[in-house]
């Protein structure tokens, strides 16, 4: 905020004031020295002049004073003193050697003639020159006492007392001082006006430079400082204009970089969090906000340790020293699977001062889930292969120990080893098929098929299986009356239906009914197979299509199968652009649903 500067606080006034004060001090010093010297010279000159006149008068009246008692020349002496007493001489008095006043120039003191002089200073019979203050008028006077000698010069015959007005000389000096002071005040006034004008020429460019600096601080680079000359201020103005231009260029570059950085941060697939040197968040991109399901206003200023729930295991200092990324499992905090990998990097200035921390977040939930599934898959494959291999080894060891000689045992052992070998071959074939599906190496051989007839074909085969089995099953058909033609890979679809129907027969009790339905909607055809078997617990419904997953492992393994049938069925249906799912109630049976894309065909196209 720009506050208005008062005139008496401005540099403009201060420059003028300093100039005037310097001038005033100089004038006062010069004036004091001048007046003092003038006063000293004037007073000294006055005293020397008066002393010279008094000495001359004393010499001149010595002869007349020696004849005073003989010829009684009082009149001549009085006249001589009166002529001597001019404007500066207040009184000239002549006293004989006995201290009797002989003559005086002051008409008002004529009554003192013939009387004993009452001035004590004459009693010393010495010459004297001194400045005194008149006790009557209070003015300063100069007293000069000169001895008068006899014509022979061997004796003092009297004294000449002269009182002069030295106060007038002091007054003349004071008058000159007043004139000097008046002239000084006029000169100072004129100097102040000139100083204000001159300082204005200095402060005006400075003021414009200040305004330009304020505009630069506010981001306005449109104006320039006017340069008034080629002096230092002119050079400073040119420098400020150059700084303004370069600052504008730097600002534009920084703004472009900032927009570029914002764009990069906004479009990054990884989350980015920036902190200050205390670990408080000052920057976060949209990806990080989405990952952490929060808002910018909520996290800004918050500690990164609180945001990432790291308070229990880490301090901010330990994060600064963290060389490798860390896994952060936020599943419990967010009530959903969320595993993040956080990598930290210090923000260090050239001086080495650490000013903050940058954290990059990678969502590795799927990766960790896939890794866990891979580990589980390897464990399941190992377990599934170990069982038949263990069985094979046992039977082969028994045969090697001599069981092959027993005509009753040997055929049975060979039959078991053949079944276990076939079981492993089927499992490996299923694994290879899944592997090819995962790598998208399986191409569907689609053809237009009458789905009603295909479903009947599969169910008819299972009708024959039911007749030959020990259990009594009923397969019930519920089809739409409309003939449905779809483009599918026949072999894949038959494999899917076989897997589901096999499971329905395995897990259904004897005498149960398996209901098979075929329906159509506007864009899909729906197949469903319902059994009356054991059912699937609710917590296991989401995993029945996982590889090697079995609800009841012991019973499923006893009934045969690799545990890959439903996983292969899911991959096959998804490859057709459809979906498969299951609905079940434990103890009452399960229903598997299959949907496939469907576009109705006009019947006359096939006539």
XYZ file of C-alpha atoms in Angstrom:
607
model
C 0.000 0.000 0.000
C 1.466 3.390 -1.015
C 1.254 5.982 1.759
C 1.436 9.651 0.797
C 4.666 11.219 2.051
C 4.263 14.534 3.842
C 6.216 17.459 2.419
C 8.385 17.930 5.518
C 9.257 14.203 5.481
C 10.103 14.083 1.793
C 13.584 13.859 0.334
C 12.716 16.969 -1.673
C 12.451 19.028 1.512
C 15.378 17.304 3.221
C 17.760 18.069 0.348
C 16.726 21.729 0.394
C 16.938 21.832 4.185
C 20.424 20.322 4.235
C 21.557 22.768 1.567
C 20.143 25.758 3.474
C 21.502 24.537 6.816
C 24.970 24.128 5.332
C 24.732 27.591 3.828
C 23.447 29.073 7.099
C 26.178 27.418 9.131
C 28.785 28.657 6.675
C 27.374 32.190 6.757
C 27.162 32.193 10.551
C 30.720 30.984 10.936
C 31.973 33.530 8.430
C 29.812 36.223 10.048
C 30.963 35.413 13.568
C 34.619 35.562 12.528
C 34.038 38.731 10.502
C 32.120 40.561 13.261
C 34.625 39.511 15.882
C 37.559 40.702 13.783
C 35.675 43.875 12.820
C 34.904 44.620 16.451
C 38.482 43.931 17.525
C 39.915 46.074 14.738
C 37.460 48.931 15.274
C 37.988 49.096 19.045
C 41.741 48.769 18.773
C 41.880 51.470 16.104
C 39.668 53.724 18.219
C 41.801 53.221 21.314
C 45.059 53.796 19.435
C 43.670 56.947 17.841
C 42.423 58.302 21.147
C 45.699 57.423 22.880
C 47.695 59.170 20.179
C 45.563 62.285 20.454
C 45.800 62.254 24.247
C 49.595 61.886 24.172
C 49.860 64.733 21.698
C 47.584 66.921 23.812
C 49.550 66.089 26.985
C 52.772 67.104 25.297
C 51.233 70.316 23.970
C 49.791 71.483 27.259
C 52.854 70.605 29.375
C 54.359 74.056 28.762
C 51.108 75.839 29.541
C 50.578 73.696 32.614
C 54.043 74.660 33.959
C 53.109 78.363 33.663
C 49.608 77.831 35.088
C 50.435 79.074 38.593
C 52.656 81.862 37.335
C 50.572 83.374 34.593
C 47.161 81.975 35.569
C 46.387 80.715 32.069
C 43.294 78.852 33.045
C 41.352 80.227 30.102
C 43.794 78.935 27.558
C 43.801 75.484 29.077
C 40.007 75.370 29.135
C 39.836 76.454 25.526
C 42.418 73.887 24.521
C 40.458 71.100 26.229
C 37.176 72.268 24.710
C 38.660 72.218 21.250
C 40.032 68.721 21.888
C 36.738 67.312 23.046
C 35.040 66.244 19.825
C 32.077 63.936 19.149
C 33.747 60.821 20.529
C 35.391 62.597 23.511
C 32.964 62.903 26.384
C 35.266 64.829 28.717
C 38.852 66.024 28.841
C 40.080 67.047 32.337
C 43.398 68.483 33.460
C 44.639 67.884 37.058
C 47.810 69.255 38.604
C 50.305 67.266 40.586
C 48.395 67.953 43.840
C 45.196 66.476 42.505
C 43.400 69.828 41.948
C 41.174 70.102 38.870
C 42.587 72.807 36.674
C 40.224 72.590 33.674
C 37.495 70.392 32.123
C 35.819 70.322 28.730
C 32.422 69.409 30.125
C 30.354 72.551 30.679
C 28.290 70.777 33.335
C 31.340 70.015 35.442
C 32.857 73.517 35.579
C 32.120 73.612 39.288
C 34.790 71.003 39.879
C 37.581 73.410 38.826
C 39.793 74.311 41.772
C 38.557 71.389 43.814
C 40.276 68.259 44.885
C 39.747 65.627 42.261
C 37.682 62.804 43.734
C 38.807 60.150 41.244
C 40.822 57.640 43.172
C 42.611 56.457 40.092
C 44.596 59.691 39.970
C 46.085 59.019 43.347
C 48.390 56.420 41.819
C 50.085 59.112 39.706
C 50.380 56.557 36.890
C 49.351 56.530 33.312
C 46.367 54.245 32.591
C 44.242 53.100 29.649
C 41.170 50.986 30.312
C 37.600 50.416 29.307
C 34.936 51.018 31.929
C 31.215 51.259 32.199
C 29.926 54.710 33.074
C 28.173 54.468 36.473
C 25.660 57.150 35.476
C 24.700 56.175 31.910
C 25.752 52.527 31.998
C 27.492 52.945 28.642
C 30.988 51.700 27.983
C 33.668 54.418 27.965
C 37.385 54.410 27.309
C 39.478 56.065 30.019
C 42.905 57.399 29.056
C 45.139 59.046 31.687
C 48.342 60.616 30.475
C 51.064 62.241 32.629
C 52.208 65.775 31.869
C 55.913 66.402 32.507
C 57.837 69.597 33.246
C 59.702 71.268 30.380
C 62.888 69.701 31.711
C 61.141 66.292 31.721
C 62.343 65.337 35.161
C 59.072 65.670 37.084
C 55.324 65.107 36.685
C 53.447 68.366 36.917
C 49.959 67.065 36.162
C 47.638 64.556 34.544
C 45.394 64.658 31.478
C 42.211 62.613 31.936
C 40.230 61.837 28.775
C 36.945 59.876 28.734
C 35.862 58.857 25.236
C 32.623 57.231 24.013
C 33.729 53.731 22.954
C 30.116 52.535 23.155
C 29.415 54.189 19.819
C 32.037 51.997 18.189
C 30.443 48.905 19.659
C 27.116 50.188 18.378
C 28.569 50.635 14.909
C 29.799 47.038 14.986
C 26.343 45.879 16.206
C 24.684 47.799 13.388
C 26.969 46.094 10.908
C 26.117 42.697 12.510
C 22.398 43.433 12.169
C 22.885 44.376 8.531
C 24.899 41.182 8.028
C 22.193 39.097 9.740
C 19.443 40.687 7.661
C 21.395 40.089 4.483
C 22.012 36.487 5.614
C 18.285 35.881 6.172
C 17.486 37.270 2.735
C 20.224 35.127 1.211
C 18.960 32.043 3.061
C 15.398 32.652 1.882
C 16.516 33.022 -1.710
C 18.793 29.989 -1.280
C 15.910 27.934 0.123
C 13.768 28.720 -2.900
C 16.621 27.879 -5.242
C 17.409 24.702 -3.224
C 13.786 23.566 -3.422
C 13.826 24.068 -7.148
C 17.164 22.279 -7.559
C 16.104 19.401 -5.254
C 12.907 19.129 -7.254
C 14.979 18.399 -10.352
C 16.632 15.586 -8.374
C 13.621 14.157 -6.567
C 11.223 14.266 -9.506
C 13.141 11.572 -11.458
C 13.548 9.621 -8.214
C 9.791 9.811 -7.630
C 9.107 8.612 -11.151
C 11.574 5.753 -10.634
C 9.782 4.839 -7.397
C 6.431 4.792 -9.184
C 7.939 2.610 -11.901
C 9.302 0.254 -9.239
C 5.813 0.025 -7.717
C 4.324 -0.705 -11.151
C 6.957 -3.396 -11.740
C 6.129 -4.911 -8.346
C 2.446 -4.964 -9.376
C 3.295 -6.618 -12.706
C 2.774 -3.543 -14.919
C 5.640 -3.193 -17.397
C 3.854 -1.006 -19.962
C 5.369 2.371 -18.939
C 8.955 3.609 -18.831
C 10.831 6.158 -16.758
C 11.457 9.478 -18.540
C 15.184 10.231 -18.769
C 15.965 13.947 -18.239
C 19.700 13.961 -18.767
C 22.931 12.064 -19.066
C 23.900 12.395 -15.406
C 23.798 9.672 -12.744
C 20.007 9.978 -12.379
C 19.618 9.650 -16.134
C 21.775 6.543 -16.102
C 19.743 5.189 -13.180
C 16.520 5.824 -15.132
C 17.895 3.980 -18.156
C 18.951 1.128 -15.876
C 15.454 0.904 -14.367
C 13.925 0.840 -17.854
C 16.303 -1.960 -18.804
C 15.508 -3.812 -15.567
C 11.790 -3.398 -16.313
C 12.220 -4.847 -19.814
C 14.294 -7.773 -18.579
C 11.941 -8.387 -15.668
C 9.017 -8.462 -18.097
C 10.855 -10.985 -20.264
C 11.783 -13.059 -17.212
C 8.208 -12.846 -15.927
C 6.821 -13.982 -19.266
C 9.329 -16.831 -19.346
C 8.492 -17.812 -15.781
C 4.771 -17.583 -16.496
C 5.180 -19.781 -19.571
C 7.232 -22.253 -17.548
C 4.639 -22.168 -14.776
C 1.814 -22.850 -17.222
C 3.883 -25.613 -18.788
C 4.604 -27.069 -15.356
C 0.931 -26.788 -14.369
C -0.025 -28.522 -17.605
C 2.541 -31.274 -17.002
C 1.418 -31.725 -13.399
C -2.250 -31.739 -14.417
C -1.758 -34.381 -17.096
C 0.644 -36.586 -15.209
C -0.616 -40.061 -14.498
C 1.287 -39.982 -11.208
C 0.395 -37.886 -8.202
C 2.778 -35.076 -7.227
C 2.925 -33.388 -3.829
C 5.264 -30.496 -2.925
C 6.027 -29.330 0.601
C 7.875 -26.487 2.288
C 10.888 -27.039 4.535
C 8.602 -27.918 7.461
C 6.769 -30.645 5.555
C 3.551 -28.671 5.018
C 1.913 -29.163 1.631
C 2.123 -26.189 -0.762
C 1.436 -27.950 -4.077
C -0.624 -30.946 -5.180
C -1.831 -31.982 -8.629
C -5.192 -33.357 -9.681
C -3.974 -36.939 -9.935
C -2.846 -36.909 -6.303
C -6.175 -35.371 -5.261
C -8.039 -38.132 -7.099
C -5.846 -40.856 -5.630
C -6.345 -39.569 -2.093
C -9.990 -38.562 -2.673
C -9.562 -35.067 -1.251
C -9.733 -31.392 -2.195
C -7.003 -28.775 -2.627
C -8.441 -26.534 0.094
C -8.358 -29.414 2.545
C -4.718 -30.452 2.092
C -2.893 -27.146 1.543
C -0.917 -26.342 4.684
C -1.430 -29.862 6.035
C 1.530 -32.051 6.965
C 2.442 -34.664 4.351
C 2.861 -37.164 7.193
C -0.800 -36.694 8.148
C -2.019 -36.861 4.557
C -0.192 -40.118 3.787
C -0.764 -41.597 7.291
C 2.996 -41.958 7.929
C 3.158 -40.466 11.442
C 3.611 -43.821 13.143
C 6.550 -44.990 11.040
C 8.325 -41.894 9.706
C 9.327 -38.338 10.572
C 9.778 -35.573 8.028
C 13.546 -35.788 8.478
C 13.511 -39.507 7.740
C 11.538 -38.829 4.549
C 14.247 -36.376 3.478
C 16.829 -39.107 3.984
C 14.712 -41.787 2.283
C 16.670 -43.067 -0.698
C 14.195 -45.663 -1.943
C 10.465 -45.552 -2.482
C 8.068 -46.890 0.125
C 4.752 -48.701 -0.203
C 1.815 -47.084 1.553
C -1.246 -49.255 2.143
C -4.255 -46.980 2.633
C -6.874 -49.701 2.297
C -8.103 -49.373 5.886
C -8.185 -45.549 5.814
C -10.218 -45.391 2.574
C -12.318 -48.565 2.986
C -11.161 -49.669 -0.468
C -8.094 -51.293 -1.948
C -5.480 -48.547 -2.326
C -1.741 -49.184 -2.364
C 0.574 -46.340 -3.343
C 4.282 -46.272 -3.986
C 5.800 -42.995 -2.798
C 9.171 -41.711 -3.964
C 10.695 -38.678 -2.245
C 13.181 -36.115 -3.498
C 14.617 -33.103 -1.677
C 14.369 -29.569 -3.072
C 17.851 -28.154 -2.455
C 19.092 -24.653 -3.267
C 22.553 -23.897 -4.660
C 23.661 -22.944 -1.148
C 22.739 -26.429 0.053
C 19.736 -25.226 2.064
C 16.828 -27.713 1.929
C 13.680 -25.772 1.097
C 11.187 -28.606 0.713
C 10.300 -32.071 -0.505
C 8.667 -33.479 -3.640
C 6.702 -36.701 -3.369
C 5.635 -38.679 -6.454
C 2.781 -41.141 -5.919
C 2.242 -44.195 -8.124
C -0.956 -46.192 -7.838
C 0.328 -49.776 -7.605
C -2.901 -51.280 -6.316
C -3.457 -53.321 -9.468
C 0.213 -54.148 -9.752
C 0.374 -55.400 -6.177
C -2.866 -57.295 -6.689
C -1.463 -58.868 -9.850
C 1.745 -59.691 -8.023
C -0.220 -61.310 -5.224
C -2.303 -63.220 -7.782
C 0.882 -64.306 -9.526
C 2.337 -65.567 -6.273
C -0.944 -67.295 -5.476
C -1.074 -68.698 -8.996
C 2.421 -70.161 -8.722
C 1.522 -71.586 -5.328
C -1.686 -73.113 -6.698
C 0.012 -74.593 -9.760
C 2.725 -76.061 -7.575
C 0.138 -77.502 -5.219
C -2.083 -78.846 -7.997
C 0.827 -80.497 -9.784
C 2.380 -81.849 -6.603
C -0.710 -83.928 -5.748
C -0.815 -86.043 -8.951
C 2.974 -86.205 -9.065
C 3.090 -87.483 -5.492
C 0.422 -90.030 -6.333
C 2.312 -91.080 -9.480
C 5.566 -91.501 -7.574
C 3.877 -93.611 -4.918
C 2.272 -95.978 -7.407
C 5.391 -96.177 -9.572
C 7.525 -96.958 -6.521
C 5.067 -99.692 -5.573
C 5.209 -101.122 -9.081
C 9.024 -100.939 -9.044
C 9.051 -102.777 -5.716
C 7.284 -105.744 -7.324
C 3.614 -104.823 -7.482
C 3.749 -105.183 -11.271
C 3.986 -108.949 -10.722
C 0.612 -109.041 -8.984
C -2.016 -109.563 -11.747
C -4.750 -107.982 -9.608
C -2.884 -104.931 -8.250
C -0.761 -103.981 -11.256
C -3.629 -103.095 -13.634
C -5.270 -100.953 -10.968
C -2.010 -99.098 -10.239
C -1.420 -98.505 -13.941
C -4.962 -97.179 -14.329
C -4.423 -94.668 -11.498
C -1.111 -93.460 -12.946
C -2.769 -93.040 -16.342
C -5.630 -90.998 -14.815
C -3.216 -88.765 -12.866
C -1.117 -88.281 -16.003
C -4.228 -87.290 -17.993
C -5.218 -84.958 -15.169
C -1.851 -83.170 -15.342
C -2.052 -83.002 -19.143
C -5.521 -81.390 -18.919
C -4.264 -78.915 -16.335
C -1.240 -77.993 -18.424
C -3.426 -77.617 -21.520
C -5.763 -75.335 -19.566
C -2.797 -73.267 -18.344
C -1.461 -72.959 -21.870
C -4.867 -71.877 -23.086
C -5.094 -69.208 -20.357
C -1.588 -68.072 -21.156
C -2.466 -67.623 -24.807
C -5.607 -65.720 -23.827
C -3.595 -63.444 -21.520
C -1.153 -62.632 -24.310
C -3.987 -62.141 -26.845
C -2.596 -64.890 -29.051
C -5.948 -66.688 -29.378
C -8.037 -65.641 -32.369
C -11.739 -66.365 -32.263
C -13.081 -68.224 -35.276
C -16.493 -66.614 -35.345
C -19.357 -67.798 -37.475
C -23.056 -67.083 -37.568
C -24.668 -69.809 -35.446
C -28.214 -70.687 -34.450
C -27.757 -70.379 -30.693
C -30.960 -72.314 -29.953
C -29.669 -75.352 -31.829
C -26.147 -75.052 -30.348
C -27.514 -74.935 -26.801
C -29.739 -77.952 -27.579
C -26.743 -79.812 -28.991
C -24.769 -79.354 -25.754
C -27.715 -80.206 -23.534
C -28.495 -83.345 -25.578
C -25.001 -84.621 -24.916
C -25.466 -84.076 -21.202
C -28.824 -85.884 -21.370
C -26.884 -88.916 -22.496
C -24.391 -88.424 -19.644
C -27.253 -88.302 -17.140
C -28.658 -91.596 -18.438
C -25.304 -93.354 -18.033
C -24.575 -91.908 -14.551
C -25.520 -93.276 -11.155
C -27.386 -90.084 -10.294
C -30.725 -89.071 -11.649
C -30.746 -85.538 -13.131
C -33.359 -83.596 -15.035
C -32.333 -80.954 -17.554
C -35.093 -78.430 -18.088
C -35.108 -76.104 -21.123
C -36.734 -72.643 -21.210
C -36.057 -70.957 -24.564
C -37.429 -67.941 -26.323
C -39.610 -68.872 -29.309
C -37.600 -66.642 -31.608
C -34.664 -68.203 -33.399
C -31.472 -66.409 -32.256
C -28.513 -66.104 -34.591
C -25.231 -64.826 -33.152
C -21.626 -64.630 -34.323
C -19.540 -66.771 -31.984
C -16.618 -69.188 -31.881
C -18.531 -72.462 -31.626
C -15.729 -74.439 -29.993
C -15.142 -71.807 -27.317
C -18.829 -71.477 -26.539
C -19.291 -75.273 -26.292
C -16.297 -75.374 -23.908
C -17.872 -72.683 -21.710
C -21.241 -74.453 -21.570
C -19.531 -77.775 -20.856
C -17.604 -76.264 -17.905
C -20.719 -74.751 -16.341
C -22.905 -77.837 -16.902
C -20.180 -80.132 -15.551
C -20.049 -78.089 -12.362
C -23.860 -78.110 -12.120
C -23.931 -81.923 -12.369
C -21.005 -82.382 -9.957
C -22.420 -80.246 -7.173
C -26.146 -81.054 -7.565
C -27.761 -83.805 -5.504
C -29.276 -86.887 -7.155
C -32.768 -86.208 -8.463
C -32.114 -82.484 -8.890
C -33.202 -80.307 -11.782
C -30.846 -78.230 -13.908
C -32.750 -75.386 -15.596
C -31.293 -73.917 -18.795
C -32.744 -70.676 -20.176
C -32.205 -68.734 -23.383
C -33.595 -65.184 -23.551
C -33.070 -62.129 -25.695
C -33.096 -58.391 -24.995
C -32.765 -55.412 -27.302
C -28.981 -55.747 -27.700
C -28.047 -58.910 -25.795
C -28.832 -62.564 -25.580
C -28.812 -64.156 -22.122
C -28.064 -67.793 -21.285
C -28.489 -69.033 -17.713
C -27.886 -72.422 -16.061
C -29.435 -73.013 -12.632
C -28.698 -75.985 -10.378
C -30.030 -77.101 -6.999
C -26.670 -77.890 -5.522
C -24.708 -76.746 -2.491
C -24.626 -73.103 -3.501
C -21.784 -70.665 -2.979
C -21.265 -68.612 0.190
C -21.831 -64.902 -0.362
C -18.259 -63.976 0.575
C -16.917 -66.328 -2.139
C -19.079 -65.179 -5.049
C -16.542 -62.622 -6.273
C -13.724 -65.179 -6.550
C -15.291 -68.190 -8.226
C -13.831 -67.116 -11.580
C -10.289 -66.814 -10.177
C -7.760 -69.347 -11.319
C -7.440 -72.441 -9.093
C -10.034 -71.012 -6.712
C -12.339 -73.565 -5.079
C -14.981 -72.921 -2.435
C -14.462 -76.384 -0.927
C -10.966 -77.460 -1.985
C -11.068 -80.972 -0.562
C -14.395 -81.862 -2.165
C -13.559 -80.148 -5.480
C -10.259 -81.997 -5.819
C -11.962 -85.311 -5.016
C -14.420 -84.644 -7.826
C -11.621 -83.933 -10.312
C -10.970 -80.843 -12.378
C -8.116 -78.406 -12.544
C -9.816 -75.386 -10.986
C -9.323 -73.433 -14.227
C -12.612 -74.109 -16.012
C -14.491 -71.019 -14.847
C -11.421 -68.818 -15.368
C -11.195 -70.070 -18.982
C -14.959 -69.552 -19.407
C -14.680 -65.932 -18.202
C -11.792 -65.172 -20.597
C -13.693 -66.740 -23.515
C -16.919 -64.821 -22.872
C -15.057 -61.536 -22.442
C -13.253 -62.215 -25.725
C -16.725 -62.364 -27.357
C -17.557 -58.973 -25.876
C -19.941 -60.477 -23.333
C -19.945 -61.032 -19.591
C -20.442 -63.888 -17.143
C -21.452 -63.841 -13.485
C -23.072 -66.012 -10.841
C -25.881 -65.605 -8.335
C -26.169 -68.107 -5.541
C -27.792 -68.865 -2.216
C -25.951 -71.250 0.026
C -27.759 -74.608 0.344
C -30.245 -73.829 -2.441
C -28.182 -73.758 -5.615
C -26.480 -71.371 -8.057
C -27.294 -69.674 -11.352
C -24.586 -68.789 -13.883
C -25.500 -66.067 -16.382
C -23.882 -65.433 -19.759
C -24.625 -62.416 -21.935
C -23.512 -62.018 -25.546
C -23.907 -59.081 -27.956
C -26.910 -59.624 -30.210
C -28.317 -57.916 -33.280
C -31.628 -59.387 -34.549
C -31.660 -60.469 -38.209
C -34.630 -60.241 -40.543
C -35.990 -63.701 -41.302
C -36.407 -63.030 -45.038
C -32.641 -62.766 -45.371
C -32.436 -66.542 -44.836
C -35.308 -67.653 -47.073
